[in-house]
């Protein structure tokens, strides 16, 4: 029993690879894994059950929710807030200053960026600071996002444009003439309003 209890405690404790640096004052949640050559600065808050791949940088003041997966070579700068269950693809890019100049100090003038629950960002995509990515939206690889992406929207290109919608499980949604679509994996229903906004519901009767 003592061995089982110890194993459970070890499962809950954060794992930090010996090559990673977690500065004093950073908060790391239970079950989070921080892999090779990462750097987490003081004041950063990372939730439970997260995974930070190789060479991830998390700046002071960044808040990351629970269950977030961050792939290799991602830098998350001050001003970025990340909700639960977000996926950040390899080498995707965040910014926090709209008009950077090397000779002019703009510290303290950072523009905030928000990623809500369930957002997915593809490899090498760029999120310009000031953007808001709503629940479960999906940004394609290499896209450049500036502004707001609506719930469940699928956006691609430079600049990013909506080409459709994705379910919470990551499947394309195909709406019928009444504005309904069903996810083939989760089997949950989605309704497309006249304003082109998608609402996730349990059944058609929940509209």
Short mmCIF file of C-alpha atoms in Angstrom, two decimals:
data_model
loop_
_atom_site.label_atom_id
_atom_site.label_comp_id
_atom_site.label_asym_id
_atom_site.label_seq_id
_atom_site.Cartn_x
_atom_site.Cartn_y
_atom_site.Cartn_z
CA UNK A 1 0.00 0.00 0.00
CA UNK A 2 2.84 2.38 0.83
CA UNK A 3 4.39 1.74 -2.59
CA UNK A 4 1.06 2.46 -4.32
CA UNK A 5 0.65 5.69 -2.36
CA UNK A 6 4.18 6.77 -3.28
CA UNK A 7 3.54 5.96 -6.95
CA UNK A 8 0.36 8.06 -6.87
CA UNK A 9 2.25 10.99 -5.34
CA UNK A 10 4.98 10.69 -7.98
CA UNK A 11 2.33 10.73 -10.73
CA UNK A 12 0.93 13.98 -9.34
CA UNK A 13 4.26 15.73 -8.95
CA UNK A 14 5.49 17.88 -11.86
CA UNK A 15 8.33 16.42 -13.91
CA UNK A 16 11.14 18.77 -14.95
CA UNK A 17 13.88 17.39 -17.19
CA UNK A 18 17.43 18.03 -15.87
CA UNK A 19 18.22 20.27 -18.87
CA UNK A 20 15.16 22.49 -18.28
CA UNK A 21 15.22 25.65 -16.14
CA UNK A 22 12.25 26.54 -13.92
CA UNK A 23 13.01 29.79 -12.12
CA UNK A 24 12.02 30.31 -8.48
CA UNK A 25 8.57 31.88 -8.33
CA UNK A 26 7.13 29.91 -11.25
CA UNK A 27 4.06 27.79 -10.43
CA UNK A 28 3.80 24.33 -12.00
CA UNK A 29 0.67 22.18 -11.60
CA UNK A 30 0.42 18.53 -10.66
CA UNK A 31 1.22 16.02 -13.39
CA UNK A 32 2.78 18.62 -15.72
CA UNK A 33 5.86 17.53 -17.70
CA UNK A 34 8.56 19.99 -18.80
CA UNK A 35 11.00 18.49 -21.26
CA UNK A 36 14.50 19.18 -22.63
CA UNK A 37 15.91 22.73 -22.70
CA UNK A 38 12.72 24.53 -21.64
CA UNK A 39 12.82 27.78 -19.65
CA UNK A 40 9.96 28.86 -17.38
CA UNK A 41 10.44 32.32 -15.86
CA UNK A 42 9.41 33.64 -12.42
CA UNK A 43 5.73 34.59 -12.22
CA UNK A 44 4.64 32.12 -14.90
CA UNK A 45 1.71 29.89 -13.91
CA UNK A 46 1.26 26.51 -15.61
CA UNK A 47 -1.73 24.34 -14.74
CA UNK A 48 -2.08 20.61 -14.17
CA UNK A 49 -1.46 17.84 -16.71
CA UNK A 50 0.36 20.06 -19.20
CA UNK A 51 3.16 18.97 -21.52
CA UNK A 52 5.93 21.33 -22.67
CA UNK A 53 8.02 19.86 -25.48
CA UNK A 54 11.66 20.54 -26.19
CA UNK A 55 12.90 24.17 -26.20
CA UNK A 56 9.72 25.86 -24.95
CA UNK A 57 9.99 29.31 -23.35
CA UNK A 58 7.34 30.67 -20.95
CA UNK A 59 7.75 34.31 -19.92
CA UNK A 60 6.99 36.07 -16.66
CA UNK A 61 3.27 36.65 -16.11
CA UNK A 62 2.05 34.05 -18.61
CA UNK A 63 -0.94 32.00 -17.41
CA UNK A 64 -1.45 28.53 -18.92
CA UNK A 65 -4.50 26.42 -18.06
CA UNK A 66 -4.89 22.69 -17.40
CA UNK A 67 -4.26 19.95 -19.96
CA UNK A 68 -2.35 22.18 -22.40
CA UNK A 69 0.00 20.55 -24.92
CA UNK A 70 2.85 22.72 -26.22
CA UNK A 71 5.01 21.21 -28.94
CA UNK A 72 8.71 21.91 -29.60
CA UNK A 73 10.18 25.38 -30.14
CA UNK A 74 7.31 27.57 -28.93
CA UNK A 75 7.92 30.86 -27.08
CA UNK A 76 5.02 32.27 -25.05
CA UNK A 77 5.61 35.91 -24.14
CA UNK A 78 4.21 38.14 -21.40
CA UNK A 79 0.66 39.17 -22.26
CA UNK A 80 -0.45 35.77 -23.58
CA UNK A 81 -3.17 33.92 -21.64
CA UNK A 82 -3.95 30.30 -22.53
CA UNK A 83 -7.08 28.44 -21.44
CA UNK A 84 -7.57 24.76 -20.67
CA UNK A 85 -7.00 21.94 -23.17
CA UNK A 86 -5.23 24.14 -25.75
CA UNK A 87 -2.88 22.62 -28.35
CA UNK A 88 0.09 24.64 -29.65
CA UNK A 89 1.78 23.10 -32.69
CA UNK A 90 5.53 23.00 -33.31
CA UNK A 91 7.21 26.37 -33.79
CA UNK A 92 4.02 28.42 -33.68
CA UNK A 93 4.72 32.07 -32.85
CA UNK A 94 3.29 34.63 -30.44
CA UNK A 95 4.10 38.33 -30.23
CA UNK A 96 3.35 40.98 -27.61
CA UNK A 97 4.32 44.31 -29.22
CA UNK A 98 2.64 45.73 -32.34
CA UNK A 99 5.37 48.23 -33.28
CA UNK A 100 8.72 46.91 -32.01
CA UNK A 101 11.91 48.94 -32.37
CA UNK A 102 15.21 47.76 -30.95
CA UNK A 103 16.20 51.24 -29.73
CA UNK A 104 12.83 51.94 -28.02
CA UNK A 105 11.88 50.12 -24.83
CA UNK A 106 8.23 49.06 -24.88
CA UNK A 107 8.26 46.93 -21.75
CA UNK A 108 4.99 47.53 -19.94
CA UNK A 109 3.19 48.31 -23.22
CA UNK A 110 2.45 44.71 -24.14
CA UNK A 111 -0.77 43.95 -26.02
CA UNK A 112 -2.71 41.01 -24.56
CA UNK A 113 -3.59 37.84 -26.47
CA UNK A 114 -6.26 35.37 -25.32
CA UNK A 115 -6.74 31.71 -26.25
CA UNK A 116 -9.94 30.20 -24.87
CA UNK A 117 -10.56 26.55 -23.99
CA UNK A 118 -9.87 23.91 -26.62
CA UNK A 119 -8.08 26.10 -29.20
CA UNK A 120 -5.70 24.32 -31.61
CA UNK A 121 -2.89 26.13 -33.44
CA UNK A 122 -1.03 24.40 -36.27
CA UNK A 123 2.70 24.25 -36.84
CA UNK A 124 4.46 27.52 -37.76
CA UNK A 125 1.30 29.63 -37.41
CA UNK A 126 1.72 33.22 -36.15
CA UNK A 127 -0.67 34.83 -33.66
CA UNK A 128 -0.29 38.61 -33.75
CA UNK A 129 -0.72 40.18 -30.32
CA UNK A 130 -4.16 41.56 -29.52
CA UNK A 131 -5.87 38.54 -31.08
CA UNK A 132 -8.67 36.62 -29.36
CA UNK A 133 -9.15 32.97 -30.25
CA UNK A 134 -12.53 31.68 -29.08
CA UNK A 135 -13.51 28.24 -27.83
CA UNK A 136 -12.27 25.25 -29.87
CA UNK A 137 -11.31 27.26 -32.95
CA UNK A 138 -8.67 25.73 -35.22
CA UNK A 139 -5.79 27.64 -36.84
CA UNK A 140 -4.18 25.87 -39.79
CA UNK A 141 -0.43 25.38 -40.18
CA UNK A 142 1.41 28.50 -41.32
CA UNK A 143 -1.56 30.84 -40.91
CA UNK A 144 -1.18 34.43 -39.67
CA UNK A 145 -3.96 35.47 -37.29
CA UNK A 146 -4.74 39.08 -36.44
CA UNK A 147 -8.01 39.88 -34.68
CA UNK A 148 -10.73 37.52 -33.45
CA UNK A 149 -11.42 33.93 -34.46
CA UNK A 150 -14.92 32.76 -33.54
CA UNK A 151 -15.89 29.58 -31.69
CA UNK A 152 -15.20 26.39 -33.68
CA UNK A 153 -13.99 28.35 -36.72
CA UNK A 154 -11.36 26.84 -39.00
CA UNK A 155 -9.02 29.52 -40.39
CA UNK A 156 -6.08 29.19 -42.79
CA UNK A 157 -3.82 31.37 -44.90
CA UNK A 158 -2.09 34.76 -44.75
CA UNK A 159 -3.96 36.63 -43.47
CA UNK A 160 -6.05 33.90 -41.88
CA UNK A 161 -9.54 33.47 -43.34
CA UNK A 162 -12.40 31.26 -42.22
CA UNK A 163 -12.96 28.29 -44.52
CA UNK A 164 -15.29 26.28 -42.29
CA UNK A 165 -15.88 24.99 -38.80
CA UNK A 166 -14.44 22.20 -36.66
CA UNK A 167 -16.01 20.15 -33.87
CA UNK A 168 -14.62 19.92 -30.36
CA UNK A 169 -13.05 16.62 -31.44
CA UNK A 170 -11.32 18.22 -34.44
CA UNK A 171 -13.58 17.10 -37.32
CA UNK A 172 -14.92 19.30 -40.13
CA UNK A 173 -18.57 20.19 -39.63
CA UNK A 174 -20.95 19.95 -42.60
CA UNK A 175 -24.20 21.80 -41.91
CA UNK A 176 -27.54 20.77 -43.42
CA UNK A 177 -30.17 23.14 -44.79
CA UNK A 178 -31.52 23.81 -41.30
CA UNK A 179 -28.08 24.73 -39.94
CA UNK A 180 -27.33 21.49 -38.08
CA UNK A 181 -24.20 19.32 -38.10
CA UNK A 182 -23.08 16.34 -36.03
CA UNK A 183 -19.52 15.40 -35.08
CA UNK A 184 -18.78 11.87 -36.33
CA UNK A 185 -16.61 11.10 -33.31
CA UNK A 186 -18.17 12.87 -30.33
CA UNK A 187 -21.70 12.66 -31.85
CA UNK A 188 -22.49 16.06 -30.33
CA UNK A 189 -24.61 18.48 -32.39
CA UNK A 190 -23.74 21.99 -33.59
CA UNK A 191 -26.01 24.75 -34.82
CA UNK A 192 -24.97 27.45 -37.30
CA UNK A 193 -26.89 30.69 -36.75
CA UNK A 194 -27.82 33.22 -39.43
CA UNK A 195 -24.98 35.35 -38.08
CA UNK A 196 -22.55 32.52 -38.98
CA UNK A 197 -21.83 31.73 -35.33
CA UNK A 198 -21.64 28.08 -34.25
CA UNK A 199 -23.19 26.88 -30.99
CA UNK A 200 -22.45 23.44 -29.57
CA UNK A 201 -25.52 21.65 -28.17
CA UNK A 202 -26.25 18.13 -26.97
CA UNK A 203 -29.28 17.42 -29.17
CA UNK A 204 -31.39 19.38 -31.64
CA UNK A 205 -33.90 19.92 -28.89
CA UNK A 206 -31.32 21.87 -26.88
CA UNK A 207 -31.20 24.77 -29.38
#
